[in-house]
Coordinates of C-alpha atoms and ligand atoms in Angstrom, one line a residue:
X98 CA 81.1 31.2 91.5
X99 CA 84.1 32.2 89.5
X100 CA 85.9 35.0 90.6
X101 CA 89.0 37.0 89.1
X102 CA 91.9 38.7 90.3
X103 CA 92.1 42.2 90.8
X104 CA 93.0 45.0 88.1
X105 CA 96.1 45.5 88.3
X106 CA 97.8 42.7 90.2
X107 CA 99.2 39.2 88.4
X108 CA 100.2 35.9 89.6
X109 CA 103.6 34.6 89.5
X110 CA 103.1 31.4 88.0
X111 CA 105.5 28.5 88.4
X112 CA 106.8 28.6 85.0
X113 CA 108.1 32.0 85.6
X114 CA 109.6 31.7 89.3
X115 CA 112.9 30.7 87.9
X116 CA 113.5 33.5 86.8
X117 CA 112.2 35.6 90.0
X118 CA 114.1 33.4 92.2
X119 CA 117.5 33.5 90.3
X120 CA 117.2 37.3 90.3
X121 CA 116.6 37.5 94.0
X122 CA 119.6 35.2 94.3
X123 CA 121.7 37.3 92.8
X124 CA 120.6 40.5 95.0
X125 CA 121.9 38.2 98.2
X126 CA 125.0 37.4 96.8
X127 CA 126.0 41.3 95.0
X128 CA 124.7 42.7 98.3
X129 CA 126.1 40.7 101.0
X130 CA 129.6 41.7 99.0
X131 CA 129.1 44.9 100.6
X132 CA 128.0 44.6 103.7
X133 CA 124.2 44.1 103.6
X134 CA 121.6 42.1 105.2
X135 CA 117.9 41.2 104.8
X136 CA 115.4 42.6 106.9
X137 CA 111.4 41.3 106.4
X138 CA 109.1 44.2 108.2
X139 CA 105.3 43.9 108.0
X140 CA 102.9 44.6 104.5
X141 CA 100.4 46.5 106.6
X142 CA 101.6 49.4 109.1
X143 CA 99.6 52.2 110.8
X144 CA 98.6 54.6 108.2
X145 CA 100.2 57.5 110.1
X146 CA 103.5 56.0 109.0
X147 CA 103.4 56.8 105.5
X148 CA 101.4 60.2 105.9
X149 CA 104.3 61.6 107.8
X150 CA 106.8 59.4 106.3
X151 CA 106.5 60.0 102.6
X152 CA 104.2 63.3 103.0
X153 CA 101.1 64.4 102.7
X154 CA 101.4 66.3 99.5
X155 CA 102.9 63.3 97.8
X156 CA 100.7 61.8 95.2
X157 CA 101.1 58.6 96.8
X158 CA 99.6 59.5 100.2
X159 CA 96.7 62.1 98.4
X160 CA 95.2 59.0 96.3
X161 CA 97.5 56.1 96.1
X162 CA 97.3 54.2 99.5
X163 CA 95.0 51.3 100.5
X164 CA 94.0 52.2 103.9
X165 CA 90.9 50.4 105.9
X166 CA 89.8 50.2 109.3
X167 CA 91.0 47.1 111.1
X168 CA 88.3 45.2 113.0
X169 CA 89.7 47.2 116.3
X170 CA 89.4 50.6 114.6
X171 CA 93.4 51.1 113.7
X172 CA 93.8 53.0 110.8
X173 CA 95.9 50.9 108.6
X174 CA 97.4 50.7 105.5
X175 CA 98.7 48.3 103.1
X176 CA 102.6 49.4 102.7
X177 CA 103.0 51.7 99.6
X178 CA 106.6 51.1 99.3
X179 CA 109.6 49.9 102.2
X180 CA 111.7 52.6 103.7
X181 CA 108.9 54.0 106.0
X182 CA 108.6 50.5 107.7
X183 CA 112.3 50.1 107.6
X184 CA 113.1 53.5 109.4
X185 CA 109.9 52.6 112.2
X186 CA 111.7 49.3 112.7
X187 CA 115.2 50.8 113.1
X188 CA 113.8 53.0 115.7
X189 CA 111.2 50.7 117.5
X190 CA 114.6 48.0 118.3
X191 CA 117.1 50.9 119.0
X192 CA 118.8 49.3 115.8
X193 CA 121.0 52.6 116.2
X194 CA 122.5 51.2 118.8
X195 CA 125.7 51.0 118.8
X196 CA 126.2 53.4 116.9
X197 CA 127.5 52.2 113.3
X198 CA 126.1 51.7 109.8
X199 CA 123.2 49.5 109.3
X200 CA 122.7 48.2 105.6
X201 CA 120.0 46.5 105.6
X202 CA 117.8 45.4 101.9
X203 CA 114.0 43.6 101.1
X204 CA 112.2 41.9 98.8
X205 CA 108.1 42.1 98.9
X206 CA 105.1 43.2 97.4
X207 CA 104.5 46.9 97.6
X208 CA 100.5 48.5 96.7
X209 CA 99.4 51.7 94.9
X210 CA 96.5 52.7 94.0
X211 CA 98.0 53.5 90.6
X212 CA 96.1 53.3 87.2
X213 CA 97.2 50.3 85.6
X214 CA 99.1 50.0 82.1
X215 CA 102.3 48.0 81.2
X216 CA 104.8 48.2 83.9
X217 CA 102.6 49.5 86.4
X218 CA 100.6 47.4 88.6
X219 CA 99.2 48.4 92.0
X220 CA 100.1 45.5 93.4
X221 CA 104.2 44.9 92.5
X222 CA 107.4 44.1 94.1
X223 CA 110.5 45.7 95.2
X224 CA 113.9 45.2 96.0
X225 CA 114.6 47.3 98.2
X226 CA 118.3 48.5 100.2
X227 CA 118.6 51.5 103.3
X228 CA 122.4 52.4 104.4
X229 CA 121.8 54.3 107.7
X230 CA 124.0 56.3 109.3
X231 CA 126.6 58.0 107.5
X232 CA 126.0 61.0 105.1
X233 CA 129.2 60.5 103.6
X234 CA 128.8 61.5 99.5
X235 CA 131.0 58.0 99.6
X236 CA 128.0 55.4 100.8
X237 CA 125.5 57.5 97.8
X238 CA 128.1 56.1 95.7
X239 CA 129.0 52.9 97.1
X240 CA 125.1 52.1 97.1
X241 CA 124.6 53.1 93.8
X242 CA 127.7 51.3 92.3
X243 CA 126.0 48.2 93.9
X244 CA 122.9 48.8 92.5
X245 CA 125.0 49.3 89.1
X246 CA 127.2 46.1 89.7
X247 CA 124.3 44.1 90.4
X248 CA 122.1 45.2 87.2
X249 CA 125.5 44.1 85.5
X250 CA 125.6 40.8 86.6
X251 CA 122.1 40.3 85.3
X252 CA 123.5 41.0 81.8
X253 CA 121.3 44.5 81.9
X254 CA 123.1 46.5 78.9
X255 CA 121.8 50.1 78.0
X256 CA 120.5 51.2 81.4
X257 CA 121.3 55.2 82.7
X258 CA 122.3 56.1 85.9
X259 CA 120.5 59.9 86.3
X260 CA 121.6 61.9 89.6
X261 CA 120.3 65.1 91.0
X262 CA 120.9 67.3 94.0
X263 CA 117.2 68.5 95.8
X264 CA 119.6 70.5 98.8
X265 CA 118.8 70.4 102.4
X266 CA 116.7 72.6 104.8
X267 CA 119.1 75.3 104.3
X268 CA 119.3 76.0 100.4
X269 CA 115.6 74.2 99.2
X270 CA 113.5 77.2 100.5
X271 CA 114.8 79.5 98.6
X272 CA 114.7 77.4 95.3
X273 CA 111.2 76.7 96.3
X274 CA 110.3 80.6 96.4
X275 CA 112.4 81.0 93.1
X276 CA 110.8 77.8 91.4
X277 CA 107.3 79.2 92.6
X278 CA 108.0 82.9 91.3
X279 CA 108.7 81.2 87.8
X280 CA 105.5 78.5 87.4
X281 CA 103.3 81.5 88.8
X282 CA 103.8 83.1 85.8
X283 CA 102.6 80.4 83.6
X284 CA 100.4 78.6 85.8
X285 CA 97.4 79.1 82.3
X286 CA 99.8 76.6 80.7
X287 CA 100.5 74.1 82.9
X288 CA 97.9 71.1 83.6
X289 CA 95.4 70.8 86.3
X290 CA 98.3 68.6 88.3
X291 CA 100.7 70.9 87.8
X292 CA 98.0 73.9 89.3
X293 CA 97.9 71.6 92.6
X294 CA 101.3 70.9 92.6
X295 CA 102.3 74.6 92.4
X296 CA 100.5 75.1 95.7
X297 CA 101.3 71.8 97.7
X298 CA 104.8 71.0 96.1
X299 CA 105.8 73.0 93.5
X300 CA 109.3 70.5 93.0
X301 CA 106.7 67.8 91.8
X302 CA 106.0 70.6 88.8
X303 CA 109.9 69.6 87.0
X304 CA 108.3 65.9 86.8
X305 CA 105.4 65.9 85.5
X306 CA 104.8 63.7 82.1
X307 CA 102.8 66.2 80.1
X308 CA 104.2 67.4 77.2
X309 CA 103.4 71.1 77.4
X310 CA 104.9 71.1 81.5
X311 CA 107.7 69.5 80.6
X312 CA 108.6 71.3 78.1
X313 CA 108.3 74.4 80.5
X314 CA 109.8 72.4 83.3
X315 CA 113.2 72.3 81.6
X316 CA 113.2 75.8 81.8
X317 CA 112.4 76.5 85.0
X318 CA 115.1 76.9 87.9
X319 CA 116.8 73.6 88.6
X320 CA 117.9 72.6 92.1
X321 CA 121.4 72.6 91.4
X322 CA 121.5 76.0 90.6
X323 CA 120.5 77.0 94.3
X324 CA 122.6 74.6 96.5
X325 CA 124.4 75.9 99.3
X326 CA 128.3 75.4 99.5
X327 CA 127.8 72.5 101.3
X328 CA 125.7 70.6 99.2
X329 CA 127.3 71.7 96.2
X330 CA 130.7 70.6 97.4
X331 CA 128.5 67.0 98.5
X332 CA 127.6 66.7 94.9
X333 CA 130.4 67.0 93.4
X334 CA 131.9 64.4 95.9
X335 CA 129.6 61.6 95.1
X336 CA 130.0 62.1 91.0
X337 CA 133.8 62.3 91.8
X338 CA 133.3 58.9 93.3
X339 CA 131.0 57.3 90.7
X340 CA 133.4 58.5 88.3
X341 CA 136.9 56.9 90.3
X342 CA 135.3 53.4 89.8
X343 CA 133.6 54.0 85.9
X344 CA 130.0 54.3 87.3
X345 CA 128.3 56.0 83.9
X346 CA 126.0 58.6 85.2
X347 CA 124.0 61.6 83.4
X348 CA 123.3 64.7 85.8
X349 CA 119.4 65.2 84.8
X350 CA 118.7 68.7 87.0
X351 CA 114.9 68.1 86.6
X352 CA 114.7 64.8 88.3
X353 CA 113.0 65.2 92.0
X354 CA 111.0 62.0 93.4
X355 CA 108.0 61.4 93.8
X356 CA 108.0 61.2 97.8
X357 CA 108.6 63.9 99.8
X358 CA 111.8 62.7 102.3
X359 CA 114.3 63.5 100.0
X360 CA 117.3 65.7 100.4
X361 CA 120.7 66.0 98.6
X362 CA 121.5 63.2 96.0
X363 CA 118.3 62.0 94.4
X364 CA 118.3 59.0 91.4
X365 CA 116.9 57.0 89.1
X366 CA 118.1 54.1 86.8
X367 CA 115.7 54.4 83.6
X368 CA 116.0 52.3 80.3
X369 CA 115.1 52.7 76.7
X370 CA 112.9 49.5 76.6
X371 CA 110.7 50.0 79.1
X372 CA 108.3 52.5 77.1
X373 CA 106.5 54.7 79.5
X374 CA 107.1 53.7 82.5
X375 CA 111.2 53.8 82.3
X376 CA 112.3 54.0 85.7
X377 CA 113.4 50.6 86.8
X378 CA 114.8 51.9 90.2
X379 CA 114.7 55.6 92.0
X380 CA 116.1 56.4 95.7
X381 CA 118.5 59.0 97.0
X382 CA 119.5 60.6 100.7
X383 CA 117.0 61.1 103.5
X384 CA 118.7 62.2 106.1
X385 CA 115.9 63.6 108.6
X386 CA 113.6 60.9 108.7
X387 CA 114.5 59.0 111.5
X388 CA 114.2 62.3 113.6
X389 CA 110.7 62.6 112.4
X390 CA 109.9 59.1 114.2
X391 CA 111.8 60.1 117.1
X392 CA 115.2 58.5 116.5
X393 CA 118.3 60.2 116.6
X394 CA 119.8 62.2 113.6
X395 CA 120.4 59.3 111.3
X396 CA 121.5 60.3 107.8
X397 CA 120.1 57.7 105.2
X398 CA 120.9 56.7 102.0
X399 CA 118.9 54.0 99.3
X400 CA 116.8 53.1 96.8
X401 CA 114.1 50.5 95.5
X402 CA 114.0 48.8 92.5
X403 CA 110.7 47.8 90.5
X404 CA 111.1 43.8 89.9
X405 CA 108.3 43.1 87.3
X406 CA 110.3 45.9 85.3
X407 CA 113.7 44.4 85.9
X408 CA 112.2 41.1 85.2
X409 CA 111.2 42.3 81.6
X410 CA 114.4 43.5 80.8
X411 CA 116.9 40.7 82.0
X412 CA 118.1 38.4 79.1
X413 CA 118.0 35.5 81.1
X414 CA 120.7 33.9 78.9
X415 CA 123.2 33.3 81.6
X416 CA 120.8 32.2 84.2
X417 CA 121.9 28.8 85.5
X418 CA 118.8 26.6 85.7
X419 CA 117.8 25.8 89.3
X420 CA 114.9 23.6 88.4
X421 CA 115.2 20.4 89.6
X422 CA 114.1 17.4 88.2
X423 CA 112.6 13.9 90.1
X424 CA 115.6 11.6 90.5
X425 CA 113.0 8.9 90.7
X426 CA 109.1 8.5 89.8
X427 CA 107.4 5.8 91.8
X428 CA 105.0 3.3 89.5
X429 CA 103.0 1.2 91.8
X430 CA 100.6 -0.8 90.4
X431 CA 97.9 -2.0 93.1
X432 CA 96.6 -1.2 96.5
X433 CA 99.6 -3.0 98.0
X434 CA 102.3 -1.4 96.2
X435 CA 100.5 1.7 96.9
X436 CA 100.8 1.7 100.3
X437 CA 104.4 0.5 100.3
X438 CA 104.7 3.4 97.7
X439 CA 103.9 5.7 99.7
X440 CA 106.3 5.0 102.7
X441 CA 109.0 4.0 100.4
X442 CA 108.7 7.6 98.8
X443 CA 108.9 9.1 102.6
X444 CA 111.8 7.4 103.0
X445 CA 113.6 8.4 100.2
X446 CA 112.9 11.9 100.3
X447 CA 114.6 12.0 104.1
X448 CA 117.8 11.0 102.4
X449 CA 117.2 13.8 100.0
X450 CA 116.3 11.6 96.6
X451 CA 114.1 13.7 94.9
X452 CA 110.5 11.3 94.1
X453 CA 107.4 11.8 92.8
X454 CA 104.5 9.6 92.2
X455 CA 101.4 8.9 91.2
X456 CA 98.4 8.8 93.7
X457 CA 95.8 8.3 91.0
X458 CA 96.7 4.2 91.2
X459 CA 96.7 4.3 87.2
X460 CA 97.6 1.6 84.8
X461 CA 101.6 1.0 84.5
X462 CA 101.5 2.7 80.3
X463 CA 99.7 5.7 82.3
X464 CA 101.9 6.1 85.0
X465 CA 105.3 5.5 82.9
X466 CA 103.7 8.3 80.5
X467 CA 103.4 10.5 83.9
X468 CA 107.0 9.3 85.1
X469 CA 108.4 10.4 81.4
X470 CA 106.5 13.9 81.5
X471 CA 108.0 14.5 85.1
X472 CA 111.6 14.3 83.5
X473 CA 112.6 11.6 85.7
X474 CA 115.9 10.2 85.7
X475 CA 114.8 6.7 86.3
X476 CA 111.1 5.0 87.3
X477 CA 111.3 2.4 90.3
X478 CA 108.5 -0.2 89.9
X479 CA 106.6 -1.8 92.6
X480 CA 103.7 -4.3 91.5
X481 CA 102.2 -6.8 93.7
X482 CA 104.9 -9.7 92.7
X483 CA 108.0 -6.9 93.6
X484 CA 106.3 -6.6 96.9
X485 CA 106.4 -10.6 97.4
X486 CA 109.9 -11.1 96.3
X487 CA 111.2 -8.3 97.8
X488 CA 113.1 -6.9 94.4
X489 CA 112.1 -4.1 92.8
X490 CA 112.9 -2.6 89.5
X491 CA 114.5 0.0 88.6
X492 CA 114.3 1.4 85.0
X493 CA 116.2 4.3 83.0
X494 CA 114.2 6.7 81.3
X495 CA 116.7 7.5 79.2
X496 CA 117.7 4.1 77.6
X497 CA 115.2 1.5 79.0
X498 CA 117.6 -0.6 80.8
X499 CA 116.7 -2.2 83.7
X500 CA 118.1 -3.4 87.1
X501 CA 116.5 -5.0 90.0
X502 CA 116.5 -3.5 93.9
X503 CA 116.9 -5.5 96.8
X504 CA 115.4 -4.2 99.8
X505 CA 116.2 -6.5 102.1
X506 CA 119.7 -5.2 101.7
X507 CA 120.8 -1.1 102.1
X508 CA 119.0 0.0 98.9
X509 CA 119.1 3.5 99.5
X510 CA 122.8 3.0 99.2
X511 CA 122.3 1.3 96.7
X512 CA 120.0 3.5 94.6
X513 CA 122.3 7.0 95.4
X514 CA 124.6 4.7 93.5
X515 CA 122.3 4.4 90.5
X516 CA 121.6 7.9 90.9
X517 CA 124.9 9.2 90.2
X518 CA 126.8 11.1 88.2
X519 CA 124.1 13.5 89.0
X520 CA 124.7 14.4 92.7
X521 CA 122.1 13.7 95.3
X522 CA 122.5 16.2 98.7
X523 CA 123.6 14.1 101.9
X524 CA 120.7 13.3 104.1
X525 CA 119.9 16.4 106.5
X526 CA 117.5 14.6 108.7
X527 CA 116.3 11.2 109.6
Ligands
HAM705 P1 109.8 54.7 94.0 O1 110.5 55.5 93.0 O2 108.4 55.2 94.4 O3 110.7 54.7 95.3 O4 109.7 53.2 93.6 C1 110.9 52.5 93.2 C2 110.6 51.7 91.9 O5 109.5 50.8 92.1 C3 110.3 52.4 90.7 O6 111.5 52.9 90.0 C4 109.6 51.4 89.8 O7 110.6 50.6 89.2 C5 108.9 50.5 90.9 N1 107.5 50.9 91.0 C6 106.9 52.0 91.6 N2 105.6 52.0 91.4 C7 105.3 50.9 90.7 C8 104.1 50.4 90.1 N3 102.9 50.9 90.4 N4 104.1 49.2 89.4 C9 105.3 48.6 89.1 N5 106.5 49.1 89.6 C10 106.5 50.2 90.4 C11 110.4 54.1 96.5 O8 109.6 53.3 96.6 C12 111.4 54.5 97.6 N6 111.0 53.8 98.8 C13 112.8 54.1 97.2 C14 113.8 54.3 98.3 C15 114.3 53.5 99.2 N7 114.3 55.5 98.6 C16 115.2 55.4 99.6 N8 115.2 54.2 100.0

């Protein structure tokens, strides 16, 4: 029976995890210069978590989520995207305690129900960062300058920082009654989305994609025209920082996100090349979801990052290759030399030569054409006369010269000295 992947999810294949990995390497290092740890938290939590966590109204939670009944009746559900698990973890281990600011980031798979096309797959990955505790304008800043520094070091040119203020409990209601007073009167226009959204989010209304909406959307009342003195004066902090350390931003007044625990600075990073689906990253403040899973008030700041889409638009030209290539590729020729092979390779490895061989027993023109498409630096032949007399050979790939291995004397010494210039690591165990 053959069977196929799912719609909408893809295989990393080996060819391409260079790239994947050299990315995520260069998340540790840019983050841990300010401060930030990984945290791994589960793929599947109790559905309740992201109903009240990224809200019920939120397109993601209405049609978006795998959920399934586990064999002892939880409701569960496969994680839609990180900072709901992140904020149940921080609670569950007290992670408030002491008090300070926790910077935590992720990498993983995230799934949404989403209709497939390029850029958007429902199963993907994230990179994902939470600061937790502080709602000074300075750590919106901070986080996003990281999040700037770090597209940077990828060699990611023509990317835009867009920021938006979505106000607090205090100053949204009223923008809300003000927003919904304006789409009322041209509900006829707007799409069938847009008719929903009026009555379970109206906010969602300034983001929709169609044409006709969002071309009234941009002339509908923005958030920033309703912010109360505090959040105004909060705004203009965190652009005043982005601007002291030349952070390019763009204030775009009819951003809002797509999940519902937002409040005060909301962004996105969007590029040119990516066609439809432009946002490479999104995130902003939540400052009253830790309360909602019984924690203490915990102002929260981050953002997640889609890495297929980052992926697509890295250049790639100043990535370091960490592939590795066999130092040595064992030819054994005969059952014998097979079974020495095979402990001799054991042996190597634990004093960290990098082997591979052959387990097929092929001739020695089929297994020097294996040891040459392996990029091995050298092949070390064993045949049933090497075996008798103790002396192996050791052959360059490069130049066919030839030298011959004792082993009744200390020839891993003697082979890390083949193996040089390129270094070998010291032995770790054995
Ligand atoms: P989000 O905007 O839903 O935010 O997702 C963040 C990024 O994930 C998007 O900008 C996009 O690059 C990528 N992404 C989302 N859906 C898909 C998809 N179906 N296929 C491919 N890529 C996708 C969040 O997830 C928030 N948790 C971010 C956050 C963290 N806010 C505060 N902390």
């Amino acid at each position: 029976m053959k069977i196929k992947s799912i719609r909408g999810v893809k295989d990393i294949l080996p060819e391409e995890i260079d790239k994947w990995q050299w990315v995520e390497k260069k998340a540790h290092e840019i983050f841990s210069l300010y401060g930030f740890k990984e945290i791994r938290v589960p793929i599947f939590e109790n559905t309740k978590l992201f109903q009240r966590g990224i809200g019920d109204t939120s397109d993601i939670v209405q049609k978006e989520m795998y959920t399934f009944e586990d064999k002892g009746g939880e409701q569960i559900t496969l994680r839609p995207e990180g900072t709901a698990g992140v904020v149940r973890s921080y609670v569950e281990h007290k992670l408030y305690n002491p008090p300070s600011l926790l910077k935590v980031f992720y990498i993983g798979p995230m799934f949404r129900y989403e209709r497939p096309q390029a850029g958007r797959f429902r199963q993907f990955y994230q990179i994902g960062v939470e600061a937790m505790g502080s709602s000074n304008p300075s750590v919106d800043a901070e986080v996003m300058t990281m999040l700037m520094d770090f597209f940077s070091n990828l060699g990611l040119k023509d990317l835009c920082l867009e920021i938006n203020s979505l106000g607090c409990p205090d100053c949204r209601p009223q923008h809300r009654e003000v927003l919904k007073n304006a789409i009322r009167e041209q509900l006829d226009l707007l799409c069938g989305n847009c008719n929903e959204r009026y009555e379970r989010n109206p906010l969602r209304v300034l983001d929709c994609k169609n044409e006709t909406c969002s071309s009234i959307a941009k002339t509908l009342p923005k958030t920033a025209e309703h912010l109360c003195e505090i959040c105004s004066d909060n705004f203009q902090r965190v652009q005043n920082f982005l601007t002291d350390v030349s952070v390019p931003w763009r204030l775009n007044p009819i951003l809002v996100r797509g999940l519902d625990y937002y409040g005060r600075t909301a962004f996105e990073v969007k590029s040119s090349s990516l066609g439809a689906q432009d946002a490479i990253c999104g995130g902003g403040r939540y400052d009253h979801l830790v309360e909602e899973f019984e924690g203490p008030a915990t102002p929260c700041f981050g953002f997640a990052l889609g890495l297929e889409r980052l992926i697509s638009l890295v250049p790639f030209d100043q990535m370091e290759s960490i592939e590795r290539n066999p130092d040595l590729y064992l030819v054994c020729l005969g059952e014998m030399a097979q079974t020495r092979g095979f402990k001799l390779a054991s042996e190597l490895r634990q004093s960290g030569i990098f082997v591979d061989r052959d387990a097929e027993g092929a001739s020695m023109k089929s297994q020097m054409r294996k040891a040459d498409k392996s990029k091995a630096r050298f092949a070390l032949i064993l045949g049933e006369n090497e075996i008798q007399s103790g002396k192996f050979v050791l052959k360059s790939m490069a130049d066919g010269n030839q030298d011959e291995i004792d082993l009744s004397k200390d020839y891993i010494e003697i082979l890390k000295k083949h193996l040089k210039p390129q270094t070998v690591p010291e032995t770790t165990h054995g």
